[in-house]
PDB file of C-alpha atoms in Angstrom:
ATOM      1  CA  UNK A   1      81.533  79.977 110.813  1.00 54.00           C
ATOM      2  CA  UNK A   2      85.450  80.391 110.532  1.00 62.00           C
ATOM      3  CA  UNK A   3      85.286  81.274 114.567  1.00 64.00           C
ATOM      4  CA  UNK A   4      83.223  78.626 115.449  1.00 68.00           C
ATOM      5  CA  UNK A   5      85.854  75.867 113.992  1.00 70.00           C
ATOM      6  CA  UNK A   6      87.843  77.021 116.604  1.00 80.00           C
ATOM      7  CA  UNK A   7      85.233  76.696 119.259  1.00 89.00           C
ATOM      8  CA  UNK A   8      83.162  73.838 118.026  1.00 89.00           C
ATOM      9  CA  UNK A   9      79.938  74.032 118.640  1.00 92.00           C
ATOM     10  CA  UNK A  10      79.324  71.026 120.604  1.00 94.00           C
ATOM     11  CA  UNK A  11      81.716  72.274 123.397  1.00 96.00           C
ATOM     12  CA  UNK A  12      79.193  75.419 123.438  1.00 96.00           C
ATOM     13  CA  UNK A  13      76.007  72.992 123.612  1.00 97.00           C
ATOM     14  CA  UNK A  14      77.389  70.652 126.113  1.00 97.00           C
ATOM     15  CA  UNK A  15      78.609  73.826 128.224  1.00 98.00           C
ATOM     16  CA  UNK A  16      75.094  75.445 128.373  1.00 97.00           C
ATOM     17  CA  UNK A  17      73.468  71.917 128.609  1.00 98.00           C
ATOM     18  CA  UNK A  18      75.687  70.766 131.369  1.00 98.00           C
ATOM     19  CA  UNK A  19      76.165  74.230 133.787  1.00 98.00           C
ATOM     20  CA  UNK A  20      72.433  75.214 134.079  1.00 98.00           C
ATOM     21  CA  UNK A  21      71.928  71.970 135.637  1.00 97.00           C
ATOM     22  CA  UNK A  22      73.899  72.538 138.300  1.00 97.00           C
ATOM     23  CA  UNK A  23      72.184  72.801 141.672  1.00 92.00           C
ATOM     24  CA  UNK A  24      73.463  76.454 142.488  1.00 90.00           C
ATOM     25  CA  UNK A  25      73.093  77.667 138.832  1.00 96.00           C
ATOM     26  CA  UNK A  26      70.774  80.378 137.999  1.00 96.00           C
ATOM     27  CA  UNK A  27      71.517  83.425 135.172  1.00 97.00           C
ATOM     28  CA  UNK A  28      72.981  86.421 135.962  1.00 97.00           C
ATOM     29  CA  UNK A  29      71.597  89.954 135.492  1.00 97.00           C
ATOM     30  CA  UNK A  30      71.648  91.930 132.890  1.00 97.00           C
ATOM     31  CA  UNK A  31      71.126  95.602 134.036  1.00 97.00           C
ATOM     32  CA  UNK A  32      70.264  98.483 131.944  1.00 97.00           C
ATOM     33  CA  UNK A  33      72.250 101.818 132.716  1.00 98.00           C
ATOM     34  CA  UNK A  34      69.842 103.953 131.757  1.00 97.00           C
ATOM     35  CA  UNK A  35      71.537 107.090 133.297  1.00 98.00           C
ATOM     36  CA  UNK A  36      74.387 106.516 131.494  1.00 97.00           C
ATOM     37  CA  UNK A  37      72.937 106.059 128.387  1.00 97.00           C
ATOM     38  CA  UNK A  38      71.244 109.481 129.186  1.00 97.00           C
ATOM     39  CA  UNK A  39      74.084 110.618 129.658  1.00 97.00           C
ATOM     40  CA  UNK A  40      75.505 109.501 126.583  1.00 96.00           C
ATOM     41  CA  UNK A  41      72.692 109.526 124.092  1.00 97.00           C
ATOM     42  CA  UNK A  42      72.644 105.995 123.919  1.00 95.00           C
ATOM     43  CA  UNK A  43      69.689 104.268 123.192  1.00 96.00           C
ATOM     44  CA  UNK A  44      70.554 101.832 125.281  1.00 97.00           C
ATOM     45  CA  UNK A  45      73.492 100.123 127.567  1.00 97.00           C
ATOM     46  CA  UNK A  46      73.437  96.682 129.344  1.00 98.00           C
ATOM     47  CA  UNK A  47      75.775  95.578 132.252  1.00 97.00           C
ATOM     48  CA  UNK A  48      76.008  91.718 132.140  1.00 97.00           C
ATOM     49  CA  UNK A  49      76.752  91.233 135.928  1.00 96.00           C
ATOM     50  CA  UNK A  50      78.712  88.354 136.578  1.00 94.00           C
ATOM     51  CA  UNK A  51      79.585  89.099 140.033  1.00 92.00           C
ATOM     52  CA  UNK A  52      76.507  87.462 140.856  1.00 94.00           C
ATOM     53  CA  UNK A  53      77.621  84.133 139.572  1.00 96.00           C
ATOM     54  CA  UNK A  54      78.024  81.040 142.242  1.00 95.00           C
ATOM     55  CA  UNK A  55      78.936  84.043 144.871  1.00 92.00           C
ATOM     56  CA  UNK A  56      82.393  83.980 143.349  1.00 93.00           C
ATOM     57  CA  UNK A  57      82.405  87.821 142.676  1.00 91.00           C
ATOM     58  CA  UNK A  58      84.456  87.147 139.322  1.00 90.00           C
ATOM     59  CA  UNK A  59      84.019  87.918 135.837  1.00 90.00           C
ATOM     60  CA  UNK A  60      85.111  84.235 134.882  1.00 92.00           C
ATOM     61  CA  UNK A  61      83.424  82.393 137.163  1.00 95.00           C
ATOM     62  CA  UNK A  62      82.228  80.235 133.929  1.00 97.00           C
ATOM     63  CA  UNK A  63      84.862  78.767 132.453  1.00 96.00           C
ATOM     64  CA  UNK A  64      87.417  76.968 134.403  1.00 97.00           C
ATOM     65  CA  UNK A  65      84.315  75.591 136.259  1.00 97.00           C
ATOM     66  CA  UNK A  66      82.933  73.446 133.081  1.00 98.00           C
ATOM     67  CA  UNK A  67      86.445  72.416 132.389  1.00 98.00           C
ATOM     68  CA  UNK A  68      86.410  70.776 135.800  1.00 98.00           C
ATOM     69  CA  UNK A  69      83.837  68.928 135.603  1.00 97.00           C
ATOM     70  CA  UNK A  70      84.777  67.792 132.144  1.00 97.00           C
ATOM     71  CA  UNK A  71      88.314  66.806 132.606  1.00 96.00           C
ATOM     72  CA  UNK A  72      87.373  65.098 136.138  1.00 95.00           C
ATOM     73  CA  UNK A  73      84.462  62.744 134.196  1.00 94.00           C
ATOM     74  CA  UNK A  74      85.539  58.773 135.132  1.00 87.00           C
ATOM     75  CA  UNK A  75      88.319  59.476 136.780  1.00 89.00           C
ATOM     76  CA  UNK A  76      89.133  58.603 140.163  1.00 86.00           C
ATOM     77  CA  UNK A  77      91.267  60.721 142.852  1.00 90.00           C
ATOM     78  CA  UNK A  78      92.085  63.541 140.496  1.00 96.00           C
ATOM     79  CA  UNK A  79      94.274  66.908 141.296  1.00 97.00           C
ATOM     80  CA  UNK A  80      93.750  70.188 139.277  1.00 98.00           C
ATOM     81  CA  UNK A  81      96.220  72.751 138.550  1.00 98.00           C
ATOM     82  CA  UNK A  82      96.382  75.873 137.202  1.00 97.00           C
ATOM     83  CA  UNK A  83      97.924  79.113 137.027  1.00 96.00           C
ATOM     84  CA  UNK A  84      95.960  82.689 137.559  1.00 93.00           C
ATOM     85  CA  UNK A  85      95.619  86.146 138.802  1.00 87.00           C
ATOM     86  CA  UNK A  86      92.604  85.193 140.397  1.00 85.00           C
ATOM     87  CA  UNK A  87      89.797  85.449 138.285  1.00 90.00           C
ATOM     88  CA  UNK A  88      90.169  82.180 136.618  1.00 94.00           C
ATOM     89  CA  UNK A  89      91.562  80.552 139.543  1.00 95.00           C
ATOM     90  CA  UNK A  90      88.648  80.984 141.603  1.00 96.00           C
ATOM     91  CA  UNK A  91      86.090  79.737 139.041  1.00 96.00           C
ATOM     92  CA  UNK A  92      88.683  76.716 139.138  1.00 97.00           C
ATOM     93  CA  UNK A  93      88.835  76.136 142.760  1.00 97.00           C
ATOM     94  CA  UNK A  94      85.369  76.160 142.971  1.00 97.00           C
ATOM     95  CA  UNK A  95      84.795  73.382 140.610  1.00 97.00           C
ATOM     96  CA  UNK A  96      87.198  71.762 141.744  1.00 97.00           C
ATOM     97  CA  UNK A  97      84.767  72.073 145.560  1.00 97.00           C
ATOM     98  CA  UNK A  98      81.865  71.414 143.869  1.00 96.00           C
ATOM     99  CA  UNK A  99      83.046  68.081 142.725  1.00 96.00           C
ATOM    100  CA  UNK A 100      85.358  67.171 146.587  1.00 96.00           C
ATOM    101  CA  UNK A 101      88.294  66.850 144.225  1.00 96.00           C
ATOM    102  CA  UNK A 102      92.120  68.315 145.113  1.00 97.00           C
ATOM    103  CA  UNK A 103      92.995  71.628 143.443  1.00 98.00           C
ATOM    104  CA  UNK A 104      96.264  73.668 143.174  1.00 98.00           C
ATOM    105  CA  UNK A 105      96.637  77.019 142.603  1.00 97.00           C
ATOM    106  CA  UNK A 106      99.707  78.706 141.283  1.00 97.00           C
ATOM    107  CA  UNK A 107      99.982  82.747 141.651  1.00 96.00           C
ATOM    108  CA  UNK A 108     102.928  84.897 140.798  1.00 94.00           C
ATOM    109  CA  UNK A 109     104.461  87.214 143.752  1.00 93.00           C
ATOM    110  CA  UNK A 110     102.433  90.313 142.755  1.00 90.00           C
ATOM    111  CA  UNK A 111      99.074  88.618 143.203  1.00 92.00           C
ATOM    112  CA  UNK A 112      97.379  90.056 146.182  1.00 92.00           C
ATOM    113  CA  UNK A 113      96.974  88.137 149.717  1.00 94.00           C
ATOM    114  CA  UNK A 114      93.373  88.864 149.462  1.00 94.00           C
ATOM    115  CA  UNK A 115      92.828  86.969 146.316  1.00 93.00           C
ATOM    116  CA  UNK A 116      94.933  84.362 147.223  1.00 95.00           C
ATOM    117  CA  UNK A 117      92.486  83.522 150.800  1.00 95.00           C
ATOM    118  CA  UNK A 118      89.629  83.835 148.163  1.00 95.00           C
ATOM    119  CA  UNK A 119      90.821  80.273 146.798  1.00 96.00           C
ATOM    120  CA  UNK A 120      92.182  78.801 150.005  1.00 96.00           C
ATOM    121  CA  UNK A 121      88.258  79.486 151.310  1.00 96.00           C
ATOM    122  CA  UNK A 122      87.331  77.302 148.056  1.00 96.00           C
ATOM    123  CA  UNK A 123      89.674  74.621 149.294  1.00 96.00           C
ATOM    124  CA  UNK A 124      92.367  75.118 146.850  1.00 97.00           C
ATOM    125  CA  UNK A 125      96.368  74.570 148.053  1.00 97.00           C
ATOM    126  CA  UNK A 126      97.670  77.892 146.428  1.00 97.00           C
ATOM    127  CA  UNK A 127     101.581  77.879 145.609  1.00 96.00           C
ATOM    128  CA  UNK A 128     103.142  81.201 145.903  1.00 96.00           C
ATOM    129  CA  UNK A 129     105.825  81.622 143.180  1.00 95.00           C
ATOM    130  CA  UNK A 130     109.288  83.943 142.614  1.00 95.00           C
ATOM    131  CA  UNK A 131     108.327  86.401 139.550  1.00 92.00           C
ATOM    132  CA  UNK A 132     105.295  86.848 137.270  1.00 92.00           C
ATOM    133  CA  UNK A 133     102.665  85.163 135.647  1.00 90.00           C
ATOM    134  CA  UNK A 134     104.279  83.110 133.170  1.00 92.00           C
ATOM    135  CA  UNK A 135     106.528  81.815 136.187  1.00 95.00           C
ATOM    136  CA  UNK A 136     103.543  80.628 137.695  1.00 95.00           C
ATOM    137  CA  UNK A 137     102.632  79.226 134.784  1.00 95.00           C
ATOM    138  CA  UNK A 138     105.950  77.225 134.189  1.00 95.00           C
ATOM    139  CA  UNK A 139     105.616  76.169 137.290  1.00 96.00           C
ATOM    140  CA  UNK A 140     102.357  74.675 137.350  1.00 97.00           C
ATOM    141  CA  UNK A 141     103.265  73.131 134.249  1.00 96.00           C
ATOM    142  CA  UNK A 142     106.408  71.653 135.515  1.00 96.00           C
ATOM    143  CA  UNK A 143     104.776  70.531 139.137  1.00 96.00           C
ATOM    144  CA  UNK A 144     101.844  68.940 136.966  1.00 96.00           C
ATOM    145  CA  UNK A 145     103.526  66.806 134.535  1.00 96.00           C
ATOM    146  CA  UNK A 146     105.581  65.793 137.501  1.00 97.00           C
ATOM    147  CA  UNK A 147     102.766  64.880 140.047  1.00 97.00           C
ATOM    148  CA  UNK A 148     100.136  63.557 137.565  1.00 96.00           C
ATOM    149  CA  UNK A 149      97.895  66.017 137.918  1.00 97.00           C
ATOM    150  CA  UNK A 150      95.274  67.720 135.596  1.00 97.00           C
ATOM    151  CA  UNK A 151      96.021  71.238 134.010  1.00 97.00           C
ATOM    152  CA  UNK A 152      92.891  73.123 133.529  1.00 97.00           C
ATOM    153  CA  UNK A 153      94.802  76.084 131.952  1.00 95.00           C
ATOM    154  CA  UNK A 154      92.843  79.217 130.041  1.00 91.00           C
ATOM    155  CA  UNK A 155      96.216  79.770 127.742  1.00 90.00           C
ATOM    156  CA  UNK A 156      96.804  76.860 125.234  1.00 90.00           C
ATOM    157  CA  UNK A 157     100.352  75.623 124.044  1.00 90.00           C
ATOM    158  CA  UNK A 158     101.266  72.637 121.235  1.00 91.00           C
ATOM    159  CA  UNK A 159      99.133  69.233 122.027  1.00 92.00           C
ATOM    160  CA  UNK A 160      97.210  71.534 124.741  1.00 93.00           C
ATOM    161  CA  UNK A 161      94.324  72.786 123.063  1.00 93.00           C
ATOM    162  CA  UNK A 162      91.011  70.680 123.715  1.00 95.00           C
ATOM    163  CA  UNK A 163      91.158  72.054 128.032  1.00 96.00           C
ATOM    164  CA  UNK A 164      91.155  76.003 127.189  1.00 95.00           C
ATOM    165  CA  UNK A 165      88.208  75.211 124.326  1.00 95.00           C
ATOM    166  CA  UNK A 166      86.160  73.901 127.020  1.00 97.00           C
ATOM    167  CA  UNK A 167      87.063  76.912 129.334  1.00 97.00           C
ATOM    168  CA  UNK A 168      85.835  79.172 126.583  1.00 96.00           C
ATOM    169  CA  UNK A 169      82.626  77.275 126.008  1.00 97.00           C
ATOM    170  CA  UNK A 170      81.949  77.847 129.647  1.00 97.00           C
ATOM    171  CA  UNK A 171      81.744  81.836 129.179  1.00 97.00           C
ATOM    172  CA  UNK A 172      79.422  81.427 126.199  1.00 97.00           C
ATOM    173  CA  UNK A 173      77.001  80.305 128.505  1.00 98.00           C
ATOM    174  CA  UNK A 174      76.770  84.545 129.349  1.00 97.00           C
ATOM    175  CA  UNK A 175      75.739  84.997 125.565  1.00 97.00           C
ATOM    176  CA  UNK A 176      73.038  82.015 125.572  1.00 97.00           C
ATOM    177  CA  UNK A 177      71.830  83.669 128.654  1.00 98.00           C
ATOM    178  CA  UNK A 178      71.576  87.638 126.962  1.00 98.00           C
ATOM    179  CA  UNK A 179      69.941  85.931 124.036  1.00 96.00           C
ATOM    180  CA  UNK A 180      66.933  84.996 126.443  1.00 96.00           C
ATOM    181  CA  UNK A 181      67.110  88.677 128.083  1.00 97.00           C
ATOM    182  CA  UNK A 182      67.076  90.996 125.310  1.00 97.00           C
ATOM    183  CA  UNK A 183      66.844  90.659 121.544  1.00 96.00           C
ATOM    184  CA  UNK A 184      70.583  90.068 120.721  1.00 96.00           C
ATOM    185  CA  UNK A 185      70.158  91.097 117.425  1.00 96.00           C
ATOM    186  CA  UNK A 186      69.938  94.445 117.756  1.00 96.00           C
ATOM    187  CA  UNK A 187      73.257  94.488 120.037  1.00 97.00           C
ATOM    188  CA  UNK A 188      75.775  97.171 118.222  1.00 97.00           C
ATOM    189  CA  UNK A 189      78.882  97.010 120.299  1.00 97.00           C
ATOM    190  CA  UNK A 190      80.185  94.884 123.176  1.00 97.00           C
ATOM    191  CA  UNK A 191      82.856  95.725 125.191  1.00 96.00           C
ATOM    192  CA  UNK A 192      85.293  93.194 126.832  1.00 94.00           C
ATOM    193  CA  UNK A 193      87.782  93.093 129.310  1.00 87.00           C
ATOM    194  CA  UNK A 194      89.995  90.308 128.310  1.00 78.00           C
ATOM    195  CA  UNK A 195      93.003  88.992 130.744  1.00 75.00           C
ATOM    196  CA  UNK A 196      94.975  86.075 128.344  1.00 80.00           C
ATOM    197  CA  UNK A 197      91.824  86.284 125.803  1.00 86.00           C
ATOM    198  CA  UNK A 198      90.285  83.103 125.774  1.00 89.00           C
ATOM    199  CA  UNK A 199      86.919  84.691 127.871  1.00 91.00           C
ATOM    200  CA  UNK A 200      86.725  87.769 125.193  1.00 92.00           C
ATOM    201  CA  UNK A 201      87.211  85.334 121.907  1.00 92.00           C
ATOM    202  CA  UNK A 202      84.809  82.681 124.023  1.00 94.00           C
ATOM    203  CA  UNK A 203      82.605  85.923 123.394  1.00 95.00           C
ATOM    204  CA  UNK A 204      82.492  86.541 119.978  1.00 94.00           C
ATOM    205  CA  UNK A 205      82.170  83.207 118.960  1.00 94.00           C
ATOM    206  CA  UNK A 206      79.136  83.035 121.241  1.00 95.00           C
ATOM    207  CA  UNK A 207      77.588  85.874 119.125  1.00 95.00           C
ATOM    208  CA  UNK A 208      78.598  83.978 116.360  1.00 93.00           C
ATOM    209  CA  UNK A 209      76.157  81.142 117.003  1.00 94.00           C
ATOM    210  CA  UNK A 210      73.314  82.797 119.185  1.00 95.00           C
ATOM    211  CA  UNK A 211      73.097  86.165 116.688  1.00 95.00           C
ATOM    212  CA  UNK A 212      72.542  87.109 113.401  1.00 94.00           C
ATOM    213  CA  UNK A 213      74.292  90.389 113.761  1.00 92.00           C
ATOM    214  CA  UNK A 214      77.908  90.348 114.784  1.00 91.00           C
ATOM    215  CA  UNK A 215      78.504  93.064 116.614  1.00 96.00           C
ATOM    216  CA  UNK A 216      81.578  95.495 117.145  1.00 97.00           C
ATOM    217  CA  UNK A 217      83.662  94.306 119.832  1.00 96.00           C
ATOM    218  CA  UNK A 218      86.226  96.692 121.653  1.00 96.00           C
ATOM    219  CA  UNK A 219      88.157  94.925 124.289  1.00 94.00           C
ATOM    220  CA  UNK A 220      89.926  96.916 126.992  1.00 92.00           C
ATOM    221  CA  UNK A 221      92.980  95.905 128.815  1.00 88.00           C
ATOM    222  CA  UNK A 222      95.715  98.114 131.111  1.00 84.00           C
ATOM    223  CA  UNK A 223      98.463  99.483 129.911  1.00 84.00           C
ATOM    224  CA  UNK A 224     100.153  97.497 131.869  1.00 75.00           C
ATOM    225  CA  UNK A 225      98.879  94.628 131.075  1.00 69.00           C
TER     226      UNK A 225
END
């Protein structure tokens, strides 16, 4: 209950209620390794494959989506923004396609050229900038309070919290789907990969609501990172 009051459950509702009715929406798989189980004496061990989702071939194809279409409601000749890596940015651009609405894209120097033509192909007008990730988040910042146009950020700041709630109750939609695939409840561990957080966190307060057993969650990141 104490994680849900920082993901309130109506975001979660209106995220599941809102994305499977979406023309191109159907759930992704969830595929049992059963060799590596074997391999591992596991009883068992399920790969939730979200490369499948919209064609975007990302792991947070979920998120930024929803917050799209939420921020865009009754409002006329909007522009997105937001920083990324990728991941999130695509998953942004998209909704931002789905809906024939402007996007920007802001990427540090050390994103690749490859995942930077992955947005342009979703319409997006990505903005190359000097340094790393936070630069390209100042930046988009910076540009968007100047230009008017909507931040759909998956990092929150003061007075900018409601936008990355939404993006998180876009990823729960992943649990509500497993729920209907296997019986959650007898899930043990979950293991997350989980860029600035908010799509790991988005994950345990999905198993918050959809199980009665919280599982143990080990979230992975680069050293580098």
């Amino acid at each position: 209950e104490n994680i849900l009051k920082n993901l309130p459950e109506k975001y979660i509702d209106d995220a599941i209620n809102t994305i499977t009715t979406w023309d191109n929406y159907k759930p992704t798989s969830l595929k049992n390794l059963d060799l590596l189980a074997k391999e591992y004496s596991i009883k068992n061990i399920f790969y939730k494959d979200e490369g499948e989702r919209f064609d975007l071939k990302s792991f947070k194809a979920l998120g930024g989506a929803f917050a799209v279409n939420k921020v865009s409601e009754n409002k006329k000749n909007i522009t997105v923004a937001t920083a990324t890596a990728g991941n999130h940015g695509r998953s942004v651009a998209w909704g931002a396609k789905r809906l024939g609405i402007k996007c920007k894209i802001f990427i540090s120097e050390n994103v690749s050229e490859e995942r930077a033509e992955k947005m342009r192909k979703l319409n997006a007008d990505v903005i190359r900038v000097k340094g790393n990730y936070e630069a390209s988040l100042n930046k988009c910042v910076k540009q968007s309070k100047n230009n008017n146009w909507e931040i759909v950020q998956d990092v929150s700041w003061q007075n900018y919290k409601t936008t990355p709630q939404l993006i998180m109750a876009g990823y729960t939609l992943m649990v509500n789907e497993i729920k209907n695939q296997i019986e959650i409840n007898k899930i043990t561990h979950v293991f997350l990969q989980a860029g600035v957080g908010g799509m790991a966190a988005a994950m345990i307060a999905g198993f918050s609501k959809f199980s009665n057993n919280i599982p143990q969650f080990i979230i992975v990141e680069p050293e580098t990172a």
